[in-house]
mmCIF file of C-alpha atoms in Angstrom:
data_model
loop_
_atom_site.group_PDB
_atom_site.id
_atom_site.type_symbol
_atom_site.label_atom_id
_atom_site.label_comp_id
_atom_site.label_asym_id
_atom_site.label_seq_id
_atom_site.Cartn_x
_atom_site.Cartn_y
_atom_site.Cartn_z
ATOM 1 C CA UNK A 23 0.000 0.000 0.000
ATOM 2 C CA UNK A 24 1.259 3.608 -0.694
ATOM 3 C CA UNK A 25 1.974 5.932 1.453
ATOM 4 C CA UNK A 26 -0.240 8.611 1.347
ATOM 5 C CA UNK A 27 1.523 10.968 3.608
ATOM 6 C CA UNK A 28 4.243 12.031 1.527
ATOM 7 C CA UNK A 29 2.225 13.499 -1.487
ATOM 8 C CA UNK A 30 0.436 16.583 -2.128
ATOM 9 C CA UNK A 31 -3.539 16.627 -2.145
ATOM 10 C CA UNK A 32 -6.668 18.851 -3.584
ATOM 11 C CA UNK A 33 -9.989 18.955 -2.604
ATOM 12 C CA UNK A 34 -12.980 18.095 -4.755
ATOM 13 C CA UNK A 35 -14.563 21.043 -5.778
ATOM 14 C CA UNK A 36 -16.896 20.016 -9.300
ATOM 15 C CA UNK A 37 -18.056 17.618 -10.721
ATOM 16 C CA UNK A 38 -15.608 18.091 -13.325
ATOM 17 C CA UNK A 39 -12.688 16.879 -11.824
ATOM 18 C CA UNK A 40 -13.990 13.333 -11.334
ATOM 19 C CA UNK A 41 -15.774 13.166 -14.589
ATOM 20 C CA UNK A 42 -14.485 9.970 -16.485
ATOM 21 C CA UNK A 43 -13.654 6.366 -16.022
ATOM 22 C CA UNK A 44 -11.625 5.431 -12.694
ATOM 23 C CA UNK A 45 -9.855 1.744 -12.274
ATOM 24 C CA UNK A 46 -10.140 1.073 -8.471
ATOM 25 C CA UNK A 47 -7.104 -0.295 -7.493
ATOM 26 C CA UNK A 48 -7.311 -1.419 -3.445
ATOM 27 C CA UNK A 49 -10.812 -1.152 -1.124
ATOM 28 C CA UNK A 50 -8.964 0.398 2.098
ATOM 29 C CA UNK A 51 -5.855 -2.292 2.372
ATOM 30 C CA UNK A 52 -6.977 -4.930 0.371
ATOM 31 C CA UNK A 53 -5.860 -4.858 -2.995
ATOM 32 C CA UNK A 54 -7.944 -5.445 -5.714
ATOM 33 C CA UNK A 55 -8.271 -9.154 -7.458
ATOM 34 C CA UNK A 56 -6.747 -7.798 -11.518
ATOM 35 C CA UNK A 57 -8.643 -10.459 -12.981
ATOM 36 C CA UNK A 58 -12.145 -9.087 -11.958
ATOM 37 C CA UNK A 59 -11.628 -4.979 -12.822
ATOM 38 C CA UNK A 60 -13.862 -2.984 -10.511
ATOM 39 C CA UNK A 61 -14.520 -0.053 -12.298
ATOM 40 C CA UNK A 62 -16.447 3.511 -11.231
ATOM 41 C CA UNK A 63 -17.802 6.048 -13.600
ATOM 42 C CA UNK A 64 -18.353 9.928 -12.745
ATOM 43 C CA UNK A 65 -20.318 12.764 -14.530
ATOM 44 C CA UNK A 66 -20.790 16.150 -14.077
ATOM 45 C CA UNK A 67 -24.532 15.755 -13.097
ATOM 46 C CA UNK A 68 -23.608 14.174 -9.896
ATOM 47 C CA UNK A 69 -24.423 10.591 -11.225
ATOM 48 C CA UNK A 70 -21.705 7.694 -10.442
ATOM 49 C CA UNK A 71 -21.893 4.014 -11.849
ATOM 50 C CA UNK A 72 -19.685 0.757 -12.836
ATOM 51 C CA UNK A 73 -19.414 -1.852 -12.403
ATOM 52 C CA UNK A 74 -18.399 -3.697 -8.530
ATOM 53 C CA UNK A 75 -16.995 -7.137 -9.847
ATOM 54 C CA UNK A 76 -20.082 -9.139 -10.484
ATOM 55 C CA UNK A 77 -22.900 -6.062 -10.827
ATOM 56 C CA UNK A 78 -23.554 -3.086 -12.133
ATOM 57 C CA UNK A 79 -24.505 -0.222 -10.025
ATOM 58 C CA UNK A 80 -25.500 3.259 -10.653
ATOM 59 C CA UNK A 81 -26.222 6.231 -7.724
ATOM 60 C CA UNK A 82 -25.357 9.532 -7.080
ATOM 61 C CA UNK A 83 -22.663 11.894 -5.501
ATOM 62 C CA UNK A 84 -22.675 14.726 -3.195
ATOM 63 C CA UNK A 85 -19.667 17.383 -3.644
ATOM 64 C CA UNK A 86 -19.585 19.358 -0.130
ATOM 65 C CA UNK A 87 -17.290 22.194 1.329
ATOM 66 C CA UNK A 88 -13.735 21.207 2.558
ATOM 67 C CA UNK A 89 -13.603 17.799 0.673
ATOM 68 C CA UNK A 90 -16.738 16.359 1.908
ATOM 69 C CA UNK A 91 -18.315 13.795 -0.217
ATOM 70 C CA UNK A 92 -20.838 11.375 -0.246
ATOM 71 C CA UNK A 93 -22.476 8.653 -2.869
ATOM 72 C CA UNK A 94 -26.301 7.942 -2.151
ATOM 73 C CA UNK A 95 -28.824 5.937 -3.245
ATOM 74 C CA UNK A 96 -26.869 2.918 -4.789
ATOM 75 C CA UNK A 97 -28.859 0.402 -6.838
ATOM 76 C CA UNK A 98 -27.251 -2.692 -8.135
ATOM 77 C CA UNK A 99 -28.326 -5.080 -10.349
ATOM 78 C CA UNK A 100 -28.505 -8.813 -8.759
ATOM 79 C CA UNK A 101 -26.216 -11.524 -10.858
ATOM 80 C CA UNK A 102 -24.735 -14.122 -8.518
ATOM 81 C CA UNK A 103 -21.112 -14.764 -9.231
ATOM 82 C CA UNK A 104 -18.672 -17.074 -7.789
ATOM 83 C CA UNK A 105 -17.828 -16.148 -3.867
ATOM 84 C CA UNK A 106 -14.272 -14.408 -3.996
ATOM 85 C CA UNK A 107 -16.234 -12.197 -6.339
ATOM 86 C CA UNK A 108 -19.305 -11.355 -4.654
ATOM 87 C CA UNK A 109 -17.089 -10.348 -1.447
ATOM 88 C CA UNK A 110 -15.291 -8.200 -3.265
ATOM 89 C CA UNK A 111 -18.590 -6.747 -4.601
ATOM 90 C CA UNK A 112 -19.581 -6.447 -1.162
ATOM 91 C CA UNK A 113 -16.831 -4.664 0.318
ATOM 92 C CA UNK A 114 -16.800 -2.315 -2.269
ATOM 93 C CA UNK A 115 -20.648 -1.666 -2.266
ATOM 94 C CA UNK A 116 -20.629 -1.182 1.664
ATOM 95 C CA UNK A 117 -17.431 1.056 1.854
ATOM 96 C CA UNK A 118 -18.899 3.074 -0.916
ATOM 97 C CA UNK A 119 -21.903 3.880 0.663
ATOM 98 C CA UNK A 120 -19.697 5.425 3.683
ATOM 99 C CA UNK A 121 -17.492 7.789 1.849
ATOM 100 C CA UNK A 122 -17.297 10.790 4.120
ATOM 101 C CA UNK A 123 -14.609 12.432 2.239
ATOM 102 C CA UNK A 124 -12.495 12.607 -1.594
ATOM 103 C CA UNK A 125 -8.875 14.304 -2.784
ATOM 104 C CA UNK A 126 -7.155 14.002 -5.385
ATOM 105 C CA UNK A 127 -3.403 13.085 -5.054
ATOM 106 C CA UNK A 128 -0.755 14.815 -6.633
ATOM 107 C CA UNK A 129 0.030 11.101 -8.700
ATOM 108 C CA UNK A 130 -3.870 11.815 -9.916
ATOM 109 C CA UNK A 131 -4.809 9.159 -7.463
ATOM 110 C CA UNK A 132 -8.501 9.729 -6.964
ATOM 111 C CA UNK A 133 -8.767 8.671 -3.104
ATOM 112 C CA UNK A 134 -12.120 8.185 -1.218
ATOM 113 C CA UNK A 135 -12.376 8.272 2.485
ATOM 114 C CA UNK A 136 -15.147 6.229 4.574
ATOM 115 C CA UNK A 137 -13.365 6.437 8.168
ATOM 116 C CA UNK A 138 -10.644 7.796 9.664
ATOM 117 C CA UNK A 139 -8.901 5.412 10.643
ATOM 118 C CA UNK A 140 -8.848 3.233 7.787
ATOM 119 C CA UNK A 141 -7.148 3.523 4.117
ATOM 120 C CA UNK A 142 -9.207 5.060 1.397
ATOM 121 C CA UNK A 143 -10.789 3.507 -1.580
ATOM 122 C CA UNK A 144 -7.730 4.273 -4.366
ATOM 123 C CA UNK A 145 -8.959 4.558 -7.950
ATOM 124 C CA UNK A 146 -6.355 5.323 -10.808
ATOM 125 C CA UNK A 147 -7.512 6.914 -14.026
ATOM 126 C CA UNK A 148 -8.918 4.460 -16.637
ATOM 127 C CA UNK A 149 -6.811 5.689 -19.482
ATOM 128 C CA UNK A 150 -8.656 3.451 -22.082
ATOM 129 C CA UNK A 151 -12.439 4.108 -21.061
ATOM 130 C CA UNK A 152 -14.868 5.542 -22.652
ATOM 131 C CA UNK A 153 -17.964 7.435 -20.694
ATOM 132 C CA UNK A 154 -21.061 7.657 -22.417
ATOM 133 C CA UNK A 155 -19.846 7.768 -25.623
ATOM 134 C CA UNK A 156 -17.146 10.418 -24.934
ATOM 135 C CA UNK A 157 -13.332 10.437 -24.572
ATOM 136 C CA UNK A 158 -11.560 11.055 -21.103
ATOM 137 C CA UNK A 159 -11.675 14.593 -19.728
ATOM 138 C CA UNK A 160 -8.782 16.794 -20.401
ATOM 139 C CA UNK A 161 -7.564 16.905 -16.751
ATOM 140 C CA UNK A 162 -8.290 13.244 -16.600
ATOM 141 C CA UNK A 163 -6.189 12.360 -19.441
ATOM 142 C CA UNK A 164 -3.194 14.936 -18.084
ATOM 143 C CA UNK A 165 -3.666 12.305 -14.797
ATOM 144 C CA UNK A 166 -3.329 9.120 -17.038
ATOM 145 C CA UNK A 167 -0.063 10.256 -18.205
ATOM 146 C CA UNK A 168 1.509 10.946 -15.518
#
């Protein structure tokens, strides 16, 4: 697991800075299995989706003052999927509907925060995605690069 301390962060502050395709790369310290991606979708209408391993699932997000930052009323669709994948699923479902908190690391780690005293959900630009039909944001594709 990284270490977050040492790099530089930035608060949320629109919708357009998360708008695009994000790989999620580790649920707190638990990295993510490569062979099922987990992948989360943002627009500038405060709408999230992707897919959690198994299931799709669509919601929406809530950009507040200081970094707050919430996703609400997650729906999922309900295909059953062998175990190590629907606990993944799980996990990621659950700690998703926590996130308290979101920056932005100076790698263009998106991180999301659902307690203190845990490590955040770490997404990582999904350089090859496509989001309704559109290519990756500007800022996202700076990110992607590196």
């Amino acid at each position: 697991m990284p270490a977050y301390s040492n790099q530089s962060f930035a608060s949320i502050d629109n919708g357009a800075q998360l708008k695009g395709r994000w790989r999620v790369d580790s649920i707190g310290q638990r990295a993510v299995n490569s062979s099922t991606p987990l992948l989360i979708a943002f627009d500038e209408s405060s709408r999230v989706g992707g897919v959690a391993g198994c299931n799709r699932f669509l919601g929406a997000y809530q950009i507040g003052a200081e970094g707050a930052f919430s996703i609400e009323d997650v729906r999922l669709t309900r295909r059953i999927c062998p175990e190590p994948v629907m606990i993944q699923e799980s996990l990621l479902i659950n700690r998703l509907k926590h996130v308290s908190r979101t920056q932005l690391t100076s790698e263009g780690e998106l991180l999301l925060f659902f307690d203190n005293d845990e490590q955040p959900i770490r997404l990582l630009p999904d350089s090859t995605a496509l989001v309704n039909g559109a290519a990756l944001s500007q800022t996202q594709q700076a990110r992607a690069r590196g």
